[in-house]
Coordinates of C-alpha atoms in Angstrom, one line a residue:
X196 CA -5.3 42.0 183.4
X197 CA -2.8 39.0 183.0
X198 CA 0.2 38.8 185.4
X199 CA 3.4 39.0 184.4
X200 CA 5.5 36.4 184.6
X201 CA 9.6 36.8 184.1
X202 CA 11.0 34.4 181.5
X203 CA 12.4 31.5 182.1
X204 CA 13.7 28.3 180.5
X205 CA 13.6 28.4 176.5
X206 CA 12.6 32.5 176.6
X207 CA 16.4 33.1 177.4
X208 CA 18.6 32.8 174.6
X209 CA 21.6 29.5 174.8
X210 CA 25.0 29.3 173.6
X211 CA 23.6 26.8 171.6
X212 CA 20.9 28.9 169.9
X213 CA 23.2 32.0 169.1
X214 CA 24.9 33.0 166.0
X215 CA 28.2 32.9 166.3
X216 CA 30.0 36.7 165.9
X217 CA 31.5 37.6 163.0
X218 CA 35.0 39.1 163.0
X219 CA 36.2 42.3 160.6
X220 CA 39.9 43.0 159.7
X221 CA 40.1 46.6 160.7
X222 CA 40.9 49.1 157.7
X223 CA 43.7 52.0 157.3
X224 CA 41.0 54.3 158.5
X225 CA 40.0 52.7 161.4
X226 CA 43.8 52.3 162.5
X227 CA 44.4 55.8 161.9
X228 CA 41.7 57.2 163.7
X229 CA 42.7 54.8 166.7
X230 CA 46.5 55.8 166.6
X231 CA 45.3 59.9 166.4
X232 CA 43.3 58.9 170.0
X233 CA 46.0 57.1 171.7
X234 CA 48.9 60.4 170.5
X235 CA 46.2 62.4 171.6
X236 CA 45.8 61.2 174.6
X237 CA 49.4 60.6 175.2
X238 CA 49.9 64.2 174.9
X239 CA 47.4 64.9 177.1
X240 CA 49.1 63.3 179.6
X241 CA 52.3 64.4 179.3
X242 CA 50.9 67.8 178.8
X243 CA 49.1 67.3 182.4
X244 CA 52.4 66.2 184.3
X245 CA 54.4 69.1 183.0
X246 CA 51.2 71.4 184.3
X247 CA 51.5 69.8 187.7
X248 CA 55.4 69.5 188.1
X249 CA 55.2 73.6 187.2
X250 CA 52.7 74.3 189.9
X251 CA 55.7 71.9 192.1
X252 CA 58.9 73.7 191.3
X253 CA 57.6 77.2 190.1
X254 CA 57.0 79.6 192.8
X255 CA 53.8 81.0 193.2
X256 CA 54.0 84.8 194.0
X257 CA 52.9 85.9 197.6
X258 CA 51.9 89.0 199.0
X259 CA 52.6 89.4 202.8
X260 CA 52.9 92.2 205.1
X261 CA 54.2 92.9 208.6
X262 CA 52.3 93.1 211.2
X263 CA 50.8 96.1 212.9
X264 CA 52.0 97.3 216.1
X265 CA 51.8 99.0 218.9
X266 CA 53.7 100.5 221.8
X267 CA 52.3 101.6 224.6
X268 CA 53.7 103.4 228.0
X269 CA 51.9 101.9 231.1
X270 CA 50.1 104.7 232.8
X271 CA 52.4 106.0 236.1
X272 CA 50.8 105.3 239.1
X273 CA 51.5 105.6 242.7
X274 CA 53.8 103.9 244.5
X275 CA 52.6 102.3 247.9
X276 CA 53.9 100.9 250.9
X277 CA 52.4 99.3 253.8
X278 CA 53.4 99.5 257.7
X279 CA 51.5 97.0 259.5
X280 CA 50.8 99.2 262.3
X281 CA 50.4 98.5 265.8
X282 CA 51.7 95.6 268.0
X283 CA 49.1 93.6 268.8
X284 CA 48.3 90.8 271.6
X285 CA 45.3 88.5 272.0
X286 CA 42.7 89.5 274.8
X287 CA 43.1 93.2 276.3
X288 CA 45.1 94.2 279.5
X289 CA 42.3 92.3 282.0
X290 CA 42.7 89.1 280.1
X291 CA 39.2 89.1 278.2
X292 CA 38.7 88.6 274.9
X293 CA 41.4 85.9 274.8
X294 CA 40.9 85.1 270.9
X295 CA 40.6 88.8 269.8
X296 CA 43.4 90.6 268.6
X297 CA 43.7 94.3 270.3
X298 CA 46.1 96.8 269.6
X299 CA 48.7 97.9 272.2
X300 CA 49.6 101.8 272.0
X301 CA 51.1 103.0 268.3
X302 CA 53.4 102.3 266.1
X303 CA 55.5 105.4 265.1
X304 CA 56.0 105.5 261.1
X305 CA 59.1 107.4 259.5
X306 CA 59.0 108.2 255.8
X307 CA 60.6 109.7 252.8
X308 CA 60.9 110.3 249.1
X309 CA 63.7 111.4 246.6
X310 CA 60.8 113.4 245.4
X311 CA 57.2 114.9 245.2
X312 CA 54.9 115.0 248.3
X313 CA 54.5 111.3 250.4
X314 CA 51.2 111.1 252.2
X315 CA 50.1 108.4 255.0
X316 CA 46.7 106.9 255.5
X317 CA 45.4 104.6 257.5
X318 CA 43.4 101.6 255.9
X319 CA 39.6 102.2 256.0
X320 CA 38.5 99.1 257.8
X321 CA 41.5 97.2 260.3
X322 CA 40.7 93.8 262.1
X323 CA 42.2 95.0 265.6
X324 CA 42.0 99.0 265.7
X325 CA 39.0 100.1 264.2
X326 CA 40.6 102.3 261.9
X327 CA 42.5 104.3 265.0
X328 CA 45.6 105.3 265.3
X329 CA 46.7 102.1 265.7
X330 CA 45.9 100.8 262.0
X331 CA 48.3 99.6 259.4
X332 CA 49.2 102.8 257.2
X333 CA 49.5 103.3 253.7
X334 CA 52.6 105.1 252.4
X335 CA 51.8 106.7 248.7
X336 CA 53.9 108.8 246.5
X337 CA 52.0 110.5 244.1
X338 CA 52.2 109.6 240.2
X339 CA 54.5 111.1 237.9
X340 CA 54.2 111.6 234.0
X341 CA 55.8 109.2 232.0
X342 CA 58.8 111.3 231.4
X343 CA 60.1 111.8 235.3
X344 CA 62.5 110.0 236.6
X345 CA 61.2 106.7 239.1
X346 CA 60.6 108.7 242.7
X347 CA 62.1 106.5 245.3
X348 CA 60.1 106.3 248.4
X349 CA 61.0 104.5 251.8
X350 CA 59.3 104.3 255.3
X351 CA 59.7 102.1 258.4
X352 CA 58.0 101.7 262.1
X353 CA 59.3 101.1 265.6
X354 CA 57.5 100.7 268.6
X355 CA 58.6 100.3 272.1
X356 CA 56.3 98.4 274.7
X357 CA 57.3 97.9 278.6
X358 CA 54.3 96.0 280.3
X359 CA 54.8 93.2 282.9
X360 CA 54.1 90.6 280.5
X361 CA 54.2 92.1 276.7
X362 CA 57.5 94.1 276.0
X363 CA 60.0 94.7 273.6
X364 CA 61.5 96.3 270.8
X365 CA 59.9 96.1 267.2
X366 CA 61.1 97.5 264.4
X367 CA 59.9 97.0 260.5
X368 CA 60.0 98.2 257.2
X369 CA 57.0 99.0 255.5
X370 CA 56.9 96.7 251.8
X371 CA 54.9 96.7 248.8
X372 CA 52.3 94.3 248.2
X373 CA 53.0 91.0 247.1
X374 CA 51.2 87.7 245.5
X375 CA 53.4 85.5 247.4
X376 CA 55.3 85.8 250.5
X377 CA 57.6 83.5 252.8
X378 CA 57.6 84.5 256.5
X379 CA 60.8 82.8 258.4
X380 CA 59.9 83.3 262.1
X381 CA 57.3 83.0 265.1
X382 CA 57.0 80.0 267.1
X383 CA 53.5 78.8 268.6
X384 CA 55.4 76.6 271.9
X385 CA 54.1 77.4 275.4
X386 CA 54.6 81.2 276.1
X387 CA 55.1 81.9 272.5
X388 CA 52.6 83.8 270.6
X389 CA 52.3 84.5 267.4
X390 CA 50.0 86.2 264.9
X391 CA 49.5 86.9 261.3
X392 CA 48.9 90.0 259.5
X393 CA 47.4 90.1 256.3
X394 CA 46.6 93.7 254.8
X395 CA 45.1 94.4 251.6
X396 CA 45.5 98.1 250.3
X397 CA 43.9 97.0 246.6
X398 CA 40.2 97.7 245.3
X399 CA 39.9 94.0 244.9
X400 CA 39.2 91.6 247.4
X401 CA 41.9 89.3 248.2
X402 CA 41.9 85.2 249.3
X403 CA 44.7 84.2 251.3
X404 CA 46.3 80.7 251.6
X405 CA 48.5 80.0 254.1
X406 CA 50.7 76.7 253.9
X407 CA 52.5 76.2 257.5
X408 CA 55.7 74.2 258.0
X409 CA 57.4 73.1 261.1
X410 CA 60.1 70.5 262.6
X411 CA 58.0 68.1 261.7
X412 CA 57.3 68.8 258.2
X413 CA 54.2 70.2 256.8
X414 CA 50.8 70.9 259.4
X415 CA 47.7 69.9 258.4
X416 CA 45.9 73.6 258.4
X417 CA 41.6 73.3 258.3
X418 CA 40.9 76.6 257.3
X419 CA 44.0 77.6 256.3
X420 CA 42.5 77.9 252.7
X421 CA 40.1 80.8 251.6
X422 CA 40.8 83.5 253.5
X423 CA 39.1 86.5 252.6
X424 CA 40.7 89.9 253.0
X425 CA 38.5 93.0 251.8
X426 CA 39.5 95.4 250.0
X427 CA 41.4 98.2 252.3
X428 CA 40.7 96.1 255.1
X429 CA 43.3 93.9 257.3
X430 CA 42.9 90.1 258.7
X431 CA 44.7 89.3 261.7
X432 CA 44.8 85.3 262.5
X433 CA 46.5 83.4 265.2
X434 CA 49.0 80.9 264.0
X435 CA 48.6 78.4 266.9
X436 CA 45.0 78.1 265.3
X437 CA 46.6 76.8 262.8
X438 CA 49.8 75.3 263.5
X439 CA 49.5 75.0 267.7
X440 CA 52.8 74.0 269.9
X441 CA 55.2 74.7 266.8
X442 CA 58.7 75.9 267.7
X443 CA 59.9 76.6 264.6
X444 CA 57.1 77.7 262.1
X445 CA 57.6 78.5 258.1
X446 CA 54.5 80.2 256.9
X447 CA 54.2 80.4 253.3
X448 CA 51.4 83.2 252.2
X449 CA 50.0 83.3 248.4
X450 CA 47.2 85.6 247.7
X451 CA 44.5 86.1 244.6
X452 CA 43.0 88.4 243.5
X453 CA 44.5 92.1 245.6
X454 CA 47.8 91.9 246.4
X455 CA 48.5 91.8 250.2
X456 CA 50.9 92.8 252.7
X457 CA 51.9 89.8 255.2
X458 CA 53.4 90.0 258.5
X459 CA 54.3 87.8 261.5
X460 CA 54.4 89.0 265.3
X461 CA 55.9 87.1 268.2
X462 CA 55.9 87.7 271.7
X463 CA 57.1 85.8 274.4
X464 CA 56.5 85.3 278.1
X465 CA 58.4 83.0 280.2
X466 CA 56.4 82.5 283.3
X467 CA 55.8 85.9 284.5
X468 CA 58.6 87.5 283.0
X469 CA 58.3 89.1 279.7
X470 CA 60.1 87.9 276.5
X471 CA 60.2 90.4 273.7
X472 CA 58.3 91.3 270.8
X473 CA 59.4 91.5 267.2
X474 CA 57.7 91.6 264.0
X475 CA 58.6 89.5 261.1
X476 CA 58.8 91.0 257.7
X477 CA 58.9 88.9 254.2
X478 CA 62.6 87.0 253.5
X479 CA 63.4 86.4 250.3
X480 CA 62.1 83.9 247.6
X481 CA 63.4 80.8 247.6
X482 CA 67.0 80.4 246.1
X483 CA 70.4 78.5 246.9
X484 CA 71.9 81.7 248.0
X485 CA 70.4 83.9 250.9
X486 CA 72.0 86.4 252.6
X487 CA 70.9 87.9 256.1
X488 CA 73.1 91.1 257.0
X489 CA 72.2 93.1 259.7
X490 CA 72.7 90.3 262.8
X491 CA 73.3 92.5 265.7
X492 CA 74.6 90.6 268.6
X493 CA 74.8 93.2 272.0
X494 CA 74.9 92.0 275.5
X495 CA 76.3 88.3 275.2
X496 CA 77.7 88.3 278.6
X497 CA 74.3 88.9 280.3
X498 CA 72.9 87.1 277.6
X499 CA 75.0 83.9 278.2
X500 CA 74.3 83.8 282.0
X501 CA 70.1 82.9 281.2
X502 CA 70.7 81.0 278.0
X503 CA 70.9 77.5 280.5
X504 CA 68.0 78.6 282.7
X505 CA 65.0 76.4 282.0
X506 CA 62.7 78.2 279.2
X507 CA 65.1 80.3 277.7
X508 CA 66.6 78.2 275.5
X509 CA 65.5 80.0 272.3
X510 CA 67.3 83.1 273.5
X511 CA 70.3 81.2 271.7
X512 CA 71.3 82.7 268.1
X513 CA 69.9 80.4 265.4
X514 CA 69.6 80.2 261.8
X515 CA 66.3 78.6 260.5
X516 CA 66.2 77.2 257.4
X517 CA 63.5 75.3 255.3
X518 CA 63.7 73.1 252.1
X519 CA 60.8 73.8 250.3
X520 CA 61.1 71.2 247.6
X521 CA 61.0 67.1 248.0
X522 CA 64.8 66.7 247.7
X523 CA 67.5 67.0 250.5
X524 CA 70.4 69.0 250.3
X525 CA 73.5 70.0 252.4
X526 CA 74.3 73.7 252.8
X527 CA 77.2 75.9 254.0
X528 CA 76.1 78.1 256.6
X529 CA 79.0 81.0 256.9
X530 CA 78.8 83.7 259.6
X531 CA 81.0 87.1 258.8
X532 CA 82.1 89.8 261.2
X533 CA 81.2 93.4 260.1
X534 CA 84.9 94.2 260.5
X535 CA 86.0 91.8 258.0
X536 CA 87.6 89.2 260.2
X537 CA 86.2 85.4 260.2
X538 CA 84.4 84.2 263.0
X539 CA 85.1 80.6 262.9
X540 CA 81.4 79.8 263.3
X541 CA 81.1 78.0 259.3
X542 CA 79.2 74.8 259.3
X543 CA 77.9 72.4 256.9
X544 CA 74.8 70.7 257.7
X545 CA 72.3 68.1 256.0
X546 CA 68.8 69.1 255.4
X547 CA 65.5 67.3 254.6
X548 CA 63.0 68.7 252.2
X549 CA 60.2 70.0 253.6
X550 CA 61.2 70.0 257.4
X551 CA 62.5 73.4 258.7
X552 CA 65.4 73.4 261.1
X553 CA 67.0 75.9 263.7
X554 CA 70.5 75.7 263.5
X555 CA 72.6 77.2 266.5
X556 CA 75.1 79.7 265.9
X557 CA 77.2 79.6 269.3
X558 CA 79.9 82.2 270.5
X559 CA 79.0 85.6 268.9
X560 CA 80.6 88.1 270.6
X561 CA 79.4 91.7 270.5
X562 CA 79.0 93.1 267.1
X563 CA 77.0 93.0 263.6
X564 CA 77.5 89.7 261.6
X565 CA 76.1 88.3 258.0
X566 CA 74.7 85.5 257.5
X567 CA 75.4 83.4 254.2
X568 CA 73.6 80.4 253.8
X569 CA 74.6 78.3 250.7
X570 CA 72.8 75.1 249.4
X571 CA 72.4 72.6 246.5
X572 CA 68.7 73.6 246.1
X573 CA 66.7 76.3 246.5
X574 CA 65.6 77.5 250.8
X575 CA 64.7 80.2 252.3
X576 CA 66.1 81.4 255.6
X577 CA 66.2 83.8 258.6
X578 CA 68.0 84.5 261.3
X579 CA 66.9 85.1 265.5
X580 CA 68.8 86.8 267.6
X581 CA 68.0 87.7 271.5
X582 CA 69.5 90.2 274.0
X583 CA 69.4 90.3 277.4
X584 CA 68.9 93.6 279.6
X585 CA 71.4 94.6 282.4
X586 CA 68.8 95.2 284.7
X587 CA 67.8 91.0 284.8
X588 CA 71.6 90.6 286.7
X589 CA 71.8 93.9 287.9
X590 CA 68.7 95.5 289.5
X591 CA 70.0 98.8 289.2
X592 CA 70.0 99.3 285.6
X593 CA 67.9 101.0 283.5
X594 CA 66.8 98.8 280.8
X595 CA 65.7 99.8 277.2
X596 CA 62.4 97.4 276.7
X597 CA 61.9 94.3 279.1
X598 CA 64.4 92.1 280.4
X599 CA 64.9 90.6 277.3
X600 CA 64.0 90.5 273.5
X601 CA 64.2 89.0 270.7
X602 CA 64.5 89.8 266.9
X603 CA 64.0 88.1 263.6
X604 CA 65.7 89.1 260.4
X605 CA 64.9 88.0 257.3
X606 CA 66.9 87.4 254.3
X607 CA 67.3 90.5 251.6
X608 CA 67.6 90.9 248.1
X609 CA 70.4 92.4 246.2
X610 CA 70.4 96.1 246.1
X611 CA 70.2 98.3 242.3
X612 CA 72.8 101.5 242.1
X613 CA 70.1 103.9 243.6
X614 CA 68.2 103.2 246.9
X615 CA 66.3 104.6 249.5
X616 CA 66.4 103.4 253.1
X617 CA 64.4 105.1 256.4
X618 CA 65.8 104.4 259.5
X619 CA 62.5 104.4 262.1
X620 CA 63.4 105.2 265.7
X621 CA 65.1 103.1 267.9
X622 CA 68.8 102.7 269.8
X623 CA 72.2 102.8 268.1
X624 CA 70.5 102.1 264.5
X625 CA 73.3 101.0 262.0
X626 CA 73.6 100.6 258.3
X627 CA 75.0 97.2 257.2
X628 CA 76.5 95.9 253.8
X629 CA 77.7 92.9 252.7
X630 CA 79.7 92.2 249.2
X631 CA 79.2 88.8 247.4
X632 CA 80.9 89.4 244.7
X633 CA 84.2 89.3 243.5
X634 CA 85.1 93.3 243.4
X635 CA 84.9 95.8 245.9
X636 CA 81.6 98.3 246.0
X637 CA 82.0 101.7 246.7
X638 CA 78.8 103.0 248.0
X639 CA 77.6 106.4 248.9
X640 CA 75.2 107.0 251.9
X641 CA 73.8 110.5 251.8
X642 CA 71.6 111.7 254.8
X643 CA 68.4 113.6 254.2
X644 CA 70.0 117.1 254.6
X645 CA 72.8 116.3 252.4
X646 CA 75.8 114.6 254.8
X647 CA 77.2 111.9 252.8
X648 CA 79.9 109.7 253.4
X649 CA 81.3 106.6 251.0
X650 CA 82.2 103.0 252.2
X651 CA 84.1 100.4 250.5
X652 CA 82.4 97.2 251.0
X653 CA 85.7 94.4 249.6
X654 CA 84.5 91.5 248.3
X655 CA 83.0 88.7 250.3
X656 CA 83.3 91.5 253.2
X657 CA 80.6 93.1 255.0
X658 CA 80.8 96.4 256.9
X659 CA 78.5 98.8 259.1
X660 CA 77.9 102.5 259.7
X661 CA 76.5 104.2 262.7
X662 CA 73.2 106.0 261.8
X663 CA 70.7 108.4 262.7
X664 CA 67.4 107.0 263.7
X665 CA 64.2 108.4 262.0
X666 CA 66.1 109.3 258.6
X667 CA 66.0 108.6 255.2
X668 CA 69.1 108.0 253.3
X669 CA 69.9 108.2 249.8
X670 CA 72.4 104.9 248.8
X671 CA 74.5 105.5 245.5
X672 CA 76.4 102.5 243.8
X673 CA 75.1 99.9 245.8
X674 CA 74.3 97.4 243.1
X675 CA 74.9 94.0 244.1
X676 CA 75.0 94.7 247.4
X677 CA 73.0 93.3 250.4
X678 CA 72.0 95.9 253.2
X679 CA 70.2 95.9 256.6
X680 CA 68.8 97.7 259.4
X681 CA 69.7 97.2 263.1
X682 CA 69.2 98.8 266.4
X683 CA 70.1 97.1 269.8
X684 CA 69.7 99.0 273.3
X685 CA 69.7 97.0 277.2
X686 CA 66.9 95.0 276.6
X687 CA 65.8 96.0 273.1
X688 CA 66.6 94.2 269.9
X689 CA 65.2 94.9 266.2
X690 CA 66.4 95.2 262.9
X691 CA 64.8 94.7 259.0
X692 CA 66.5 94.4 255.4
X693 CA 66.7 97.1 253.2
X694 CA 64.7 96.6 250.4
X695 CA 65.1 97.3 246.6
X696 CA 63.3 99.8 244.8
X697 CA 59.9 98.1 242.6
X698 CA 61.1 97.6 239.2
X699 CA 58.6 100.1 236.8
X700 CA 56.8 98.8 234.0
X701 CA 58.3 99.5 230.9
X702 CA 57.1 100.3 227.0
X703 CA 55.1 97.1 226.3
X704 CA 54.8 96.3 222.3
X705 CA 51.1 95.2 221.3
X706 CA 50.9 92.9 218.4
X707 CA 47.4 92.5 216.8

């Protein structure tokens, strides 16, 4: 087999060795056939572009329909409150068990409802009581069909301690359960004690994160992060385990998960001499408006005579106030008699973000007061006041609680037209109102058996009513006002905000 070899050279044929072409004229025929292909293919074209300019500016016909909905009426379901139960003090009466929280007595719990039958339960597994009488308590209306109107349902506690070194009044409402809630109170100096509360009345278990502020700006919290809360259980946690030798704490609370219930409690001891108790319920969000009503100042004579004795310095009325953001601000802090009358006692003040501050209110004489605290940004606020019993000048007197207390009140939302409010037991309760707005608020107050008077709260104004203790009140047009709790007796001081009703959950639409 030969192999094959490509040509080269001669085998490949040269310009030089190729015929030249020959050229033909083209005939009629050719030139007609040639002219058919190029009109041919001219139209082709043209017919083409028309084809696609149609498809451009001729609509093409859709077919669409709406889509399918639904609405759907959120099941009713029982409306709960929480009372956080007992007052509570680290170690028992012999001083053991110095990091345990123990309960001291009962708290007594007042409720009532617009309607239906309210029952009260204690949580199944409490921290500090072991599920005794002493346990936070669950306040539950039952549910209603979708067509009833919303039942309104209130409660409150009081308690009234008089040991040698743990006494005092402390009053509280009992609130809903919350995601996130800003406690404006407690201090964590020498003698002071404070504790947190955390209850959980959900089937879900709940982790808590608490985020402490101070005078100093924020504290560095290890395990202040992760805290679980079972479900129908309670957590109670000392602060100064957290934040220690803080005078003026802001505790911020955020839960996942359940919902929770979170409280503060203070108590104070000055050498050997007891302090007071309070407990501190949840102010309001942050916002460049708070209002606290409710400041019940009662024995100012007796209480000015110990306010320049060494340790009782915080028995002096302050505001506290905390800048939660990172930008300063100044704010107008206005104080308003409950007869109408200005005090005199409006300041502005400068305030750093993220430091909280306890601004003196000097010169209160006997009588209720609001609050007002106006800024450029958004804070949140409270307000301590302290009274002194007769008994700590005068022997002979027969005081209330200890020889003095203290109480914190927190800020308070704005009221709808229909509320409930329980008054829990305590001395010389009052209802208090204050008016923000621009046009006077008539509001009705009817008592639980029917008594019912009306009040005219004029604008920017605030006013108060002598009430009954351990009764539930119905108020009527009290939209956009601000109300409040008090109760002051020789050596007892307490108050709380009243709160609004929860907001139902309406028709939701469902789109697929």
């Amino acid at each position: 087999m030969s192999d094959v070899i490509e040509p080269v050279g001669d085998d490949y044929p040269t310009d030089e060795n190729t015929p030249p072409s020959q050229k033909r004229k083209p005939t009629a025929r050719g030139v007609a056939i040639v002219g058919v292909r190029v009109v041919a293919g001219t139209v082709g074209l043209a017919v083409a572009a028309a084809a696609i300019a149609a498809a451009v500016f001729v609509p093409i016909p859709t077919v669409s329909r709406a889509p399918e909905s639904i609405t759907v009426t959120p099941v009713a379901t029982a409306q709960q409150l929480v009372c956080p139960g007992a007052l509570l003090r680290l170690g028992d009466e012999t001083g053991q068990g110095a990091t345990t929280a123990s309960a001291v007595g009962s708290a007594l719990v007042e409720y009532g409802a617009s309607g239906g039958t309210v029952t009260s339960v204690a949580v199944d597994d409490d921290a500090a009581t072991e599920a005794t009488v002493g346990a936070p308590r669950l306040i539950s209306s039952p549910a209603g069909s979708e067509n009833d109107d919303d039942v309104l349902v209130a409660a409150a506690q009081s308690q009234l301690v008089s040991g040698d070194d743990f006494a005092g009044l402390a009053t509280t409402d009992c609130a809903g359960v919350a995601t996130e809630t800003w406690l404006v109170g407690g201090s964590t100096s020498v003698g002071r004690t404070t504790l947190v509360t955390l209850v959980n009345p959900s089937d879900t278990v709940a982790t808590v994160s608490l985020a402490v502020s101070s005078e100093n700006g924020a504290v560095s919290a290890p395990g202040a992060t992760g805290i679980v809360v079972q479900p129908h259980g309670q957590r109670v946690l000392s602060l100064a385990g957290f934040a220690p030798d803080v005078a003026s704490p802001v505790v911020h609370v955020v839960s996942r998960g359940g919902q929770i219930v979170a409280n503060l409690q203070q108590s104070t001891v000055r050498g050997l001499e007891a302090g007071g108790v309070d407990i501190v319920g949840a102010a309001a969000a942050p916002s460049t408006t708070q209002i606290i009503p409710g400041v019940r100042v009662a024995g100012s004579a007796e209480l000015a005579t110990r306010i320049g004795e060494t340790g009782f310095d915080d028995l002096a009325t302050v505001v506290r106030v905390f800048v939660p953001g990172d930008e300063a601000t100044s704010a107008e802090v206005s104080v308003i008699a409950d007869d109408g009358t200005p005090t005199g006692d409006s300041f502005s003040v400068d305030l750093e973000p993220g430091i909280v501050d306890d601004l003196p209110v000097d010169g209160l004489v006997d009588g209720g007061y609001t609050v007002r605290v106006e800024a450029d940004v958004p804070v949140v606020a409270g307000v301590r006041v302290s009274t002194v019993a007769a008994s700590a000048i005068d022997p002979a007197a027969d005081p209330v609680g200890g020889a003095s207390d203290l109480a914190w009140l927190s800020s308070s939302l704005e009221l709808g037209d229909s509320d409930l409010v329980t008054t829990s037991a305590g001395p010389n309760p009052r209802l208090h109102f204050y008016n923000p707005g621009s046009d006077a608020v008539d509001v009705t107050v009817t008592r639980d058996d029917g008594f019912d008077v009306t009040l005219t709260v004029e604008a920017l104004s605030s006013v108060s009513l002598v009430a009954n203790g351990s009764t539930t009140y119905e108020l009527s047009g009290a939209e956009g006002l601000f109300g409040a709790v008090s109760f002051a007796g020789d050596g007892g001081a307490a108050g709380y905000s009243i709160q609004p009703p929860a907001v139902s959950a309406g028709p939701i639409e469902i789109l697929p």
